[in-house]
CSV table of C-alpha atoms and ligand atoms in Angstrom, one decimal:
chain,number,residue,atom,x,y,z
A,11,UNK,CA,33.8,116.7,128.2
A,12,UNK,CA,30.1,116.7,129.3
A,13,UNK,CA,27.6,115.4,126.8
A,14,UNK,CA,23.7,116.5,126.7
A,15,UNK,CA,21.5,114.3,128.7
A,16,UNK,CA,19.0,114.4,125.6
A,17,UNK,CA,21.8,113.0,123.7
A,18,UNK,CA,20.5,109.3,125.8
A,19,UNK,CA,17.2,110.2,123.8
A,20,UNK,CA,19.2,109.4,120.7
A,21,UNK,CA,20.7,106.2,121.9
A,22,UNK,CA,17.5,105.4,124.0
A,23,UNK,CA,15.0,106.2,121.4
A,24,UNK,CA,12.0,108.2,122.4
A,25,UNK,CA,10.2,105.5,123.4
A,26,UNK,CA,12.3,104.8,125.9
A,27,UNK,CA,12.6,108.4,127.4
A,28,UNK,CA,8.9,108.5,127.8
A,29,UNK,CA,8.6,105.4,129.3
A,30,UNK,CA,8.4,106.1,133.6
A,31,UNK,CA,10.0,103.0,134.3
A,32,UNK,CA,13.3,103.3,132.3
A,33,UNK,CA,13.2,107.3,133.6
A,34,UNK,CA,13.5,105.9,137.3
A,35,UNK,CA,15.4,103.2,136.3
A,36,UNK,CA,17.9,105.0,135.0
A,37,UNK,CA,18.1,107.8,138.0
A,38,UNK,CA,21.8,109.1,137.9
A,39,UNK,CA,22.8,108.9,141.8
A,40,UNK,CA,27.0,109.9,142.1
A,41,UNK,CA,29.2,111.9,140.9
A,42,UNK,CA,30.6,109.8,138.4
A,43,UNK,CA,27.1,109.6,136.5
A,44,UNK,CA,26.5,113.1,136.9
A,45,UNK,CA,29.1,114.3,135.6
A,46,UNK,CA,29.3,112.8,132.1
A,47,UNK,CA,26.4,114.7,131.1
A,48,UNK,CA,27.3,118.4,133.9
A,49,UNK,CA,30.3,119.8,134.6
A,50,UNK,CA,30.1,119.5,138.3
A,51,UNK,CA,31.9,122.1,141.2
A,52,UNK,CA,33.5,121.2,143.5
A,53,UNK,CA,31.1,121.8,146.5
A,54,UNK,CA,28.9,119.5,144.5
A,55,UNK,CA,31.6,117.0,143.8
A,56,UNK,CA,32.6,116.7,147.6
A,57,UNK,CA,28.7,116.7,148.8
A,58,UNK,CA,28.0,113.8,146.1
A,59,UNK,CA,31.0,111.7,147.4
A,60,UNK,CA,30.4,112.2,150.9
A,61,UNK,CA,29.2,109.2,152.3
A,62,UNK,CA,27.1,111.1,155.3
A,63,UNK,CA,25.2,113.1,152.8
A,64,UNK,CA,21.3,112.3,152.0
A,65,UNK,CA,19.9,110.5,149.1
A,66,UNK,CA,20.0,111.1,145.5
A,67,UNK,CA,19.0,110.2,142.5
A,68,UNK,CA,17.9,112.4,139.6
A,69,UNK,CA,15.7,111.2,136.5
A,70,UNK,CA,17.4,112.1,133.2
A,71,UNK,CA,14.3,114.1,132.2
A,72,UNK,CA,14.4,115.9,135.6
A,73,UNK,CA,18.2,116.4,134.3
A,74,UNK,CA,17.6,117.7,131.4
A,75,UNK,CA,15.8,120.4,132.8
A,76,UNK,CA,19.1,122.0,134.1
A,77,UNK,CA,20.3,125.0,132.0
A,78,UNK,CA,24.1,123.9,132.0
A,79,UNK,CA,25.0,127.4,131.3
A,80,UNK,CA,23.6,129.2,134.2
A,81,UNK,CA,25.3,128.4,138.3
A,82,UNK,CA,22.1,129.3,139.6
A,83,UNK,CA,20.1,127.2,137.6
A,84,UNK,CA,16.8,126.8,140.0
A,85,UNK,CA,16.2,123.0,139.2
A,86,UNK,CA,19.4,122.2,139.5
A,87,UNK,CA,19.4,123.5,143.5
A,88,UNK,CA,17.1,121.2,143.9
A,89,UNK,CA,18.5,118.0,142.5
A,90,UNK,CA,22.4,118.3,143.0
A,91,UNK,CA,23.8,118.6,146.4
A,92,UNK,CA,26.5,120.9,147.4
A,93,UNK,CA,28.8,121.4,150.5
A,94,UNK,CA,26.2,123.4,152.2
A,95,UNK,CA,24.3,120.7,152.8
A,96,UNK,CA,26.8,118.8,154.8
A,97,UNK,CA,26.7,121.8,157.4
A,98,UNK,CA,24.4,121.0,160.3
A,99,UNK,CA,23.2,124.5,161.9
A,100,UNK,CA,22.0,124.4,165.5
A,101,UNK,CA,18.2,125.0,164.7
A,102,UNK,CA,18.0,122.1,162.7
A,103,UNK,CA,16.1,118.6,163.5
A,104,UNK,CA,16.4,115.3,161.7
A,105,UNK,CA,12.4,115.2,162.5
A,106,UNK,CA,11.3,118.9,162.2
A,107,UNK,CA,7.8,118.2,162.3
A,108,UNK,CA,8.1,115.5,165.7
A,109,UNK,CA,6.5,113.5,163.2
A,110,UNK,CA,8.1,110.3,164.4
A,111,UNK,CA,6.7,110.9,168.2
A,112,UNK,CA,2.7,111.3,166.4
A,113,UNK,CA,2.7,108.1,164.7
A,114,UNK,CA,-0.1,105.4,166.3
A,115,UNK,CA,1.5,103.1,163.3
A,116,UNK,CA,4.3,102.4,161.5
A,117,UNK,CA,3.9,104.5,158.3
A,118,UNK,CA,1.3,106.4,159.8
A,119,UNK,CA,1.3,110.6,161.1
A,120,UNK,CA,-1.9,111.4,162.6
A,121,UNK,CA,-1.6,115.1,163.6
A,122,UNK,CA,-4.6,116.6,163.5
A,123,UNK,CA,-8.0,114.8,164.3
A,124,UNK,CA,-9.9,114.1,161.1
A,125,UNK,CA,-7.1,113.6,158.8
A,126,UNK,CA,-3.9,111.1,158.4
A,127,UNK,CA,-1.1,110.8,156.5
A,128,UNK,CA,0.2,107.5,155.1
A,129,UNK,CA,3.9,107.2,154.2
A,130,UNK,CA,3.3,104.7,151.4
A,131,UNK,CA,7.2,104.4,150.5
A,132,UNK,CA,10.2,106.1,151.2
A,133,UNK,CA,11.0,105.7,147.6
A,134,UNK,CA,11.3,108.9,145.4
A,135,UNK,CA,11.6,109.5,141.4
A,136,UNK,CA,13.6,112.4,142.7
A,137,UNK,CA,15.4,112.9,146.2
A,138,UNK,CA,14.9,116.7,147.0
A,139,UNK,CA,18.1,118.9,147.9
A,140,UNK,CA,15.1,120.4,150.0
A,141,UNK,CA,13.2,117.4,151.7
A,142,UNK,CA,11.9,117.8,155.1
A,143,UNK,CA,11.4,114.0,155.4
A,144,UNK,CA,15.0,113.5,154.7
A,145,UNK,CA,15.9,111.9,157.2
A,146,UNK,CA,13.6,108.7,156.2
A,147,UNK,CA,13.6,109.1,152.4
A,148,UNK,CA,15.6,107.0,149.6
A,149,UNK,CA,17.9,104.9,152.3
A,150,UNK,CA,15.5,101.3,151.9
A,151,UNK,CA,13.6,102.8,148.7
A,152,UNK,CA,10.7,100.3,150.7
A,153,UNK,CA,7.0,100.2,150.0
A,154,UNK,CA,4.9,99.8,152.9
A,155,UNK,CA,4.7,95.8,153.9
A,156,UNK,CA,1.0,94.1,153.9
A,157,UNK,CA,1.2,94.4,157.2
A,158,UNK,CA,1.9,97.4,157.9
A,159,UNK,CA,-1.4,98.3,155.4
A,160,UNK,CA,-3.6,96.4,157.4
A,161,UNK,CA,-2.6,97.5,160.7
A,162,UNK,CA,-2.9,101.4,159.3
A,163,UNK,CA,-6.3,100.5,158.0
A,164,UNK,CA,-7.9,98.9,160.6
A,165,UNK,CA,-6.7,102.0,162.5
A,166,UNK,CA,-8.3,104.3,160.3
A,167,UNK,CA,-11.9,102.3,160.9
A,168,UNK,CA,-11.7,102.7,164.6
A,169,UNK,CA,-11.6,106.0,164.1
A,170,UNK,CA,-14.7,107.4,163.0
A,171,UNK,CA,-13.2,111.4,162.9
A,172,UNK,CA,-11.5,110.7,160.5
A,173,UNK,CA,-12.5,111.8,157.1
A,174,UNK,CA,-9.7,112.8,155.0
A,175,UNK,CA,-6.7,110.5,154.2
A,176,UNK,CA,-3.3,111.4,152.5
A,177,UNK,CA,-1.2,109.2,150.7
A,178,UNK,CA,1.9,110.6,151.0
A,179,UNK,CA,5.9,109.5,151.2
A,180,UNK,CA,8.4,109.2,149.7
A,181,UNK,CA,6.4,109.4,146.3
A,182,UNK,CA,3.3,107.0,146.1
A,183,UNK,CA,3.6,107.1,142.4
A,184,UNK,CA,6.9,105.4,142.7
A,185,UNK,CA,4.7,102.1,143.3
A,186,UNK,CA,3.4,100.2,140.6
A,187,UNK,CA,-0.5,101.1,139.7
A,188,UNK,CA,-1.7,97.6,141.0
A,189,UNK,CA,0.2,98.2,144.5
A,190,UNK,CA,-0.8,102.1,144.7
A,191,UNK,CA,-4.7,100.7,143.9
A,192,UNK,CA,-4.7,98.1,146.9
A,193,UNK,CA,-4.0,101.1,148.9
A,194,UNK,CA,-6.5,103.5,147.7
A,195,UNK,CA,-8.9,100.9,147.2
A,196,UNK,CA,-8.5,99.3,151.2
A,197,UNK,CA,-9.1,103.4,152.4
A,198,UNK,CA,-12.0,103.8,150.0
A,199,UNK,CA,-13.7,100.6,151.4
A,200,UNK,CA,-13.9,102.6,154.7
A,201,UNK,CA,-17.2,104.5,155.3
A,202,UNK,CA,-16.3,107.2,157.3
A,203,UNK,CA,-13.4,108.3,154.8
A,204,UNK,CA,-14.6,110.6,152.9
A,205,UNK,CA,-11.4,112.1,151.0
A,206,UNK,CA,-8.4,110.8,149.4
A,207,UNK,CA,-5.6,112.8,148.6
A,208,UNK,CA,-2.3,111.7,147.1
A,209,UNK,CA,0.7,114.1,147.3
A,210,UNK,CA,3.3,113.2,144.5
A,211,UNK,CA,6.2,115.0,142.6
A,212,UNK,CA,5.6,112.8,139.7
A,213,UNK,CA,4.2,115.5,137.4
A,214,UNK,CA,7.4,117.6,138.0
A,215,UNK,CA,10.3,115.2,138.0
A,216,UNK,CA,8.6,112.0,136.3
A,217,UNK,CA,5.9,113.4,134.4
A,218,UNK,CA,5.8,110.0,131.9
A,219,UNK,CA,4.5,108.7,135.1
A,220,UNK,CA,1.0,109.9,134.8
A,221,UNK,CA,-0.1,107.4,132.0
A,222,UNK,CA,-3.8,106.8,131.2
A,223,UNK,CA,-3.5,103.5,132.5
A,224,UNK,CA,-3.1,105.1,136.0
A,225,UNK,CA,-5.3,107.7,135.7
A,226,UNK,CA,-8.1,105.1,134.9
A,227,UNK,CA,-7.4,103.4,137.9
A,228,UNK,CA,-7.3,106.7,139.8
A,229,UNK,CA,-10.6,108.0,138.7
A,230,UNK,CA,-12.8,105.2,140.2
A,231,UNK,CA,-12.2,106.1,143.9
A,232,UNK,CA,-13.5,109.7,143.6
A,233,UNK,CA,-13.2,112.3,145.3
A,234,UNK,CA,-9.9,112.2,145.0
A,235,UNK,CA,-7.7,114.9,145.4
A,236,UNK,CA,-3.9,115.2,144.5
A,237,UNK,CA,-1.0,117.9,145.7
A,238,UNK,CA,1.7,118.2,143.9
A,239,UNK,CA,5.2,120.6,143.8
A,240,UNK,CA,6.3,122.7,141.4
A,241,UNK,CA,8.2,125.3,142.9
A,242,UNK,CA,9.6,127.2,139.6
A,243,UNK,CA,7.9,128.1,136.5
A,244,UNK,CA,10.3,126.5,134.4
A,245,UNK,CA,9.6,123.0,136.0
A,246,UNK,CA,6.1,123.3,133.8
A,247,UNK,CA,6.9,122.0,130.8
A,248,UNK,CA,5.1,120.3,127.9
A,249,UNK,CA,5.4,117.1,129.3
A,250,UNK,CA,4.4,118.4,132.8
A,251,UNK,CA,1.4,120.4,131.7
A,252,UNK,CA,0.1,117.3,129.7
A,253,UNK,CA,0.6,115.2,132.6
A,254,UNK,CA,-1.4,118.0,134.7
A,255,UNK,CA,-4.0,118.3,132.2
A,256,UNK,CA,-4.5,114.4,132.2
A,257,UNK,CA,-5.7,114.3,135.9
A,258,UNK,CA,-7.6,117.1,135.4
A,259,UNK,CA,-9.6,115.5,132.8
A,260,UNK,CA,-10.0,112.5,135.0
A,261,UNK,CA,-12.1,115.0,137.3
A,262,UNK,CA,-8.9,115.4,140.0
A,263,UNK,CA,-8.5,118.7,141.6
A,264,UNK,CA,-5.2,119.5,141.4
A,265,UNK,CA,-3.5,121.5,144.1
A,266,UNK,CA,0.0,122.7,144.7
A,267,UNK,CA,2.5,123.3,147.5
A,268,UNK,CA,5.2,125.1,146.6
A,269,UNK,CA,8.8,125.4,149.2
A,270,UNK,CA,10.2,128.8,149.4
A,271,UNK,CA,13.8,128.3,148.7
A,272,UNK,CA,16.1,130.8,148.8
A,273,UNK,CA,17.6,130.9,145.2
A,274,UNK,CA,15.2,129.2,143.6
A,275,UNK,CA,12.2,130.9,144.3
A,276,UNK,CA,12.4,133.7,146.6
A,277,UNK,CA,11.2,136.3,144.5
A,278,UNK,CA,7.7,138.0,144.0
A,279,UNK,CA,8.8,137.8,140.0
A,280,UNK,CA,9.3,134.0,140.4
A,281,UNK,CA,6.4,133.3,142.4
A,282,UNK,CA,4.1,135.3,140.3
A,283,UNK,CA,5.3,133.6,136.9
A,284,UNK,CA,5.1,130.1,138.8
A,285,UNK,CA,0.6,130.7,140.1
A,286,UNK,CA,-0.2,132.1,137.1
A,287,UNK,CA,1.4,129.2,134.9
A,288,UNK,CA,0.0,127.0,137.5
A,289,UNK,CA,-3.5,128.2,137.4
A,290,UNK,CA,-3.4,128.3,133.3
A,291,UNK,CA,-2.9,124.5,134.0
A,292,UNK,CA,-5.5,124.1,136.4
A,293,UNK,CA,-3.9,123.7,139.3
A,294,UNK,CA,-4.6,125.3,142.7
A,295,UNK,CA,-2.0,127.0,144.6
A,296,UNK,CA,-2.8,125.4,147.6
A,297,UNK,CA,0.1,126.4,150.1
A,298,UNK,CA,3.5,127.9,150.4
A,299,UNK,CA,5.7,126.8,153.0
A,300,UNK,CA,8.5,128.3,154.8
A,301,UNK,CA,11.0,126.0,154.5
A,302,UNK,CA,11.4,123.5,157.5
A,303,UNK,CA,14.5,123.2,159.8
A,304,UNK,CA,15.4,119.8,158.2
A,305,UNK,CA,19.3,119.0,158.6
A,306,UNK,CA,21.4,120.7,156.0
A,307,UNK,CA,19.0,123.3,154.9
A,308,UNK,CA,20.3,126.8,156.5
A,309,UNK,CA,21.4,127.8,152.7
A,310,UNK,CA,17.6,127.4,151.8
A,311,UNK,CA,16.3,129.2,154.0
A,312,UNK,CA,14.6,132.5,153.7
A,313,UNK,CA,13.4,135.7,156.0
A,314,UNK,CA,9.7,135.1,156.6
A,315,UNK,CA,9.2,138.7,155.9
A,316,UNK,CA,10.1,137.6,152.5
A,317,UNK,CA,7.2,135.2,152.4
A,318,UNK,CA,5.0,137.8,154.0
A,319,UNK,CA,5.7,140.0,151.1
A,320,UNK,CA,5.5,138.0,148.4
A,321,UNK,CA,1.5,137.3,149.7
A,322,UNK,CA,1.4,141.2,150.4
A,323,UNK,CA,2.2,141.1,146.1
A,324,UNK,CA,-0.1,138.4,145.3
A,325,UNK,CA,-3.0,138.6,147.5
A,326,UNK,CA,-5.2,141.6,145.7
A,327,UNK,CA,-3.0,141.4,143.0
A,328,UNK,CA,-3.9,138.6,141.0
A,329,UNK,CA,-6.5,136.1,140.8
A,330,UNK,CA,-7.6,135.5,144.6
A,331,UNK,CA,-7.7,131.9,143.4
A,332,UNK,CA,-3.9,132.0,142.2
A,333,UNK,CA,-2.8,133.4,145.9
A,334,UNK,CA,-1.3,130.3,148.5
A,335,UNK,CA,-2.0,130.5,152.2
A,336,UNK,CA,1.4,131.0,153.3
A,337,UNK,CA,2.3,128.4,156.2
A,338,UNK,CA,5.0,127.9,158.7
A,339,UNK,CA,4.9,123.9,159.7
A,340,UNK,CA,5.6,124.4,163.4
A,341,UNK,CA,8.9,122.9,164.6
A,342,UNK,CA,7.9,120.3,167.2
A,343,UNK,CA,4.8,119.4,165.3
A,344,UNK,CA,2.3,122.4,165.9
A,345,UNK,CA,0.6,121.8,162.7
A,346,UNK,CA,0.8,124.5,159.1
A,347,UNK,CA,0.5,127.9,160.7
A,348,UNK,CA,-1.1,130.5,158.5
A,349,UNK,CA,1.6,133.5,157.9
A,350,UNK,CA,-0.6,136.4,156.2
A,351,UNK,CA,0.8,140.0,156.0
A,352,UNK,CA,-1.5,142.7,158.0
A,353,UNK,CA,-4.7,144.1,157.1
A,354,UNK,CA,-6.3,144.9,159.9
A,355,UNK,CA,-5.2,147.7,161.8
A,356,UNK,CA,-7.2,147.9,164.9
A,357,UNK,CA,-10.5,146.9,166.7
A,358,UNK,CA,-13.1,148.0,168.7
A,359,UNK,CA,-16.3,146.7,170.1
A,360,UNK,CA,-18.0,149.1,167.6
A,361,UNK,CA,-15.7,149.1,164.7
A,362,UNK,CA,-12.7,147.4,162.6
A,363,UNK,CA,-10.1,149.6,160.6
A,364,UNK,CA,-8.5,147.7,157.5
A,365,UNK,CA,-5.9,148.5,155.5
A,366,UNK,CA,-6.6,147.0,151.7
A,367,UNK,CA,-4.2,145.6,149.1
A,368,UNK,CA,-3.2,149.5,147.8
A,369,UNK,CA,-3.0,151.0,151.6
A,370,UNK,CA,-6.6,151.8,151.6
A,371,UNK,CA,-7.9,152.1,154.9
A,372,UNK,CA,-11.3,151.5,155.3
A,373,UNK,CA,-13.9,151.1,158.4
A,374,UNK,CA,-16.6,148.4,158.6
A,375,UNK,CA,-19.0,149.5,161.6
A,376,UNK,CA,-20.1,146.4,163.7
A,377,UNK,CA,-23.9,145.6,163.7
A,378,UNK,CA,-26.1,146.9,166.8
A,379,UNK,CA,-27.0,143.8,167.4
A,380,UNK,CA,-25.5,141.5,170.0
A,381,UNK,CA,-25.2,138.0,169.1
A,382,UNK,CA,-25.5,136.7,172.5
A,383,UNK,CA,-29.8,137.4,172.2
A,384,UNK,CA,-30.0,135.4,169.2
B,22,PLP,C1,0.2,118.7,156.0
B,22,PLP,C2,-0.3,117.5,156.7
B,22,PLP,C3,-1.7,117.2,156.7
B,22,PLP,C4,-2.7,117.9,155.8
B,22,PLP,O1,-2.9,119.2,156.2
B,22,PLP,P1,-3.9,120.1,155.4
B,22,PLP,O2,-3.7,121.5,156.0
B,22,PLP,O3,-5.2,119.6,155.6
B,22,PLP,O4,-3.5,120.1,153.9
B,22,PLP,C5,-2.1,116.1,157.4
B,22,PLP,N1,-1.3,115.4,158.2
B,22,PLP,C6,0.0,115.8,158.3
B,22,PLP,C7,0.9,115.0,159.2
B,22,PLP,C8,0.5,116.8,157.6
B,22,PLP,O5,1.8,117.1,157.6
B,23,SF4,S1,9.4,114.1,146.3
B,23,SF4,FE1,8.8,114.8,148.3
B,23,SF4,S2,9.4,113.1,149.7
B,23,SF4,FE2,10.5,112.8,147.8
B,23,SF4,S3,12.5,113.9,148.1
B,23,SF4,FE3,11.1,115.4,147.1
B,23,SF4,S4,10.1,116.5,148.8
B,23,SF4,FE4,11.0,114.6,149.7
């Protein structure tokens, strides 16, 4: 017989459960811990106990989160593996992105010219059915060595382009708040750097993790920006909104980057729910992505015509704030690739025909004026 997860909160005390450290201490990781508190299939029984398969590890609260009663249960796609995962298709790349082949540094991507990304640990609160850094995540559950730091920052101040730095992983907010501050505080110490982002899961699988302790730390290196993922409505809960609302208040803009997945979120019902809850809690839909060709991700995978129409639903819809830029990362390592559904419907030298969000059509005349005299 299963037992309810929140039944720990009964031999825990709340206390505990709130406390970010015991929820990622306590990460349930195989089968055997699973499965005292979820009846488990067999697909997920044989993907949990195959010894090829990808990391896991699953906070109780993240856990708890999982309607028992339903198959299809969104959050639990994306914390328990099944047998579809094992299967390899022929698209698929350990390094989708090539992001291995654009690294000047260990720990460091630098794919377009006045940004970075720093992989500041390969350690998760939660390892993602859906992860498109797979392949690097939750094996060493390493931070980044001193050295490694140094070498990425001196890095950064020989190049003078570059403006806007993410911290990135793995989860940063898996380190401690004095290791994630040496970080942010070494980047911040750069002129030229104008930016810091942090992209983190915290809010959605560890939400206890945004305490104000951090988030007093956080607010002295302004502007500071952080990306986060919720990818289903139900993922914002009380304990996520309040973590939301906490950076907020510490004057963070919050963004988020949702994965299309099929059965999770691949409808225009779903995605609608999840930007307006997200925009009620402040925070930004920033982009949503076609799901990469990571290994052992075919069964995720959408038509991008679906993505197409779920902007086409959106865009004109609702709040023009609440709409994502829908992006295909380019296999290979093009870069995000903007996806948008199409409005216009020819052009002339003299003219441009649109189409608007209701099938409008509509003409805008070009000026007289060439902009070559100016
Ligand atoms: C996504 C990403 C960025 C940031 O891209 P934005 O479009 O500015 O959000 C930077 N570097 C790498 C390697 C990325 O994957
Ligand atoms: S939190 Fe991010 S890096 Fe970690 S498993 Fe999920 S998608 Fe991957």
């Amino acid at each position: 017989m299963t037992q309810s997860i929140k039944n720990i909160v009964e031999i825990v005390n709340q206390e505990q459960w709130e406390d970010w450290r015991w929820q990622f201490a306590n990460r349930l990781r195989t089968a055997e811990e699973i499965s005292k508190y979820i009846e488990l299939t067999e697909s997920e029984k044989q993907a949990l106990n195959a010894n090829r398969g990808f990391a896991v590890g699953i906070t109780p609260y993240y856990l708890s989160l999982i309607d028992v009663n339903n198959p299809n249960c969104p959050i639990r796609k994306q914390a328990i593996p099944n047998q579809q995962e094992l299967s390899v298709s022929a698209h698929e790349l350990a390094d989708p992105l090539a992001e291995d082949c654009k690294s000047p540094a260990a720990n460091l991507i630098h794919r377009y010219s006045d940004r970075v990304l720093i992989i500041v640990t390969e350690t998760c609160h939660m390892y993602c059915r859906h992860c498109t850094r797979r392949r690097r995540v939750g094996f060493r559950e390493a931070a980044i060595t001193p050295d490694a730091l140094t070498a990425i920052v001196s890095y950064i101040k020989n190049n003078a382009k570059i403006r806007d730095v993410l911290i990135s992983g793995g989860d940063p907010l898996t380190l401690s708040d004095i290791q994630l501050e040496k970080i942010i505080k070494a980047i911040r110490e750069i002129e030229h750097v104008e930016v810091i982002r942090i992209g983190t899961r915290a809010p959605v699988t560890n939400p206890y993790r945004v305490t104000d302790q951090l988030v007093n730390m956080l607010k002295k290196y302004h502007p500071l920006w952080i990306n986060v993922q919720f990818n289903h409505p139900t993922e914002i809960t009380a304990e996520a909104a309040k973590a939301s609302a906490k950076l907020a208040n510490a004057g963070i803009p919050l963004g988020n980057q949702t994965v299309l997945l099929k059965g999770v979120n691949n409808s225009i019902e779903i995605q609608k729910q999840l930007v307006h809850k997200l925009v009620k809690n402040r925070i930004r839909p920033y982009y949503l992505y076609q799901c990469d060709l990571a290994e052992g991700l075919e069964h995720f995978r959408t038509p991008i015509n679906r993505g197409i129409e779920i902007m086409e639903k959106l865009q004109g819809h609702t709040s023009g704030f609440a709409v994502p830029l829908f992006v295909i990362d380019a296999p290979g390592g093009g870069g995000k690739i903007p996806v948008l559904p199409q409005y216009v419907l020819y052009q002339t030298p003299e003219k441009i025909v649109l189409r608007n969000y209701e099938g409008k059509i509509f003409t805008y005349p070009e000026p007289n004026n060439s902009e070559k005299e100016e």
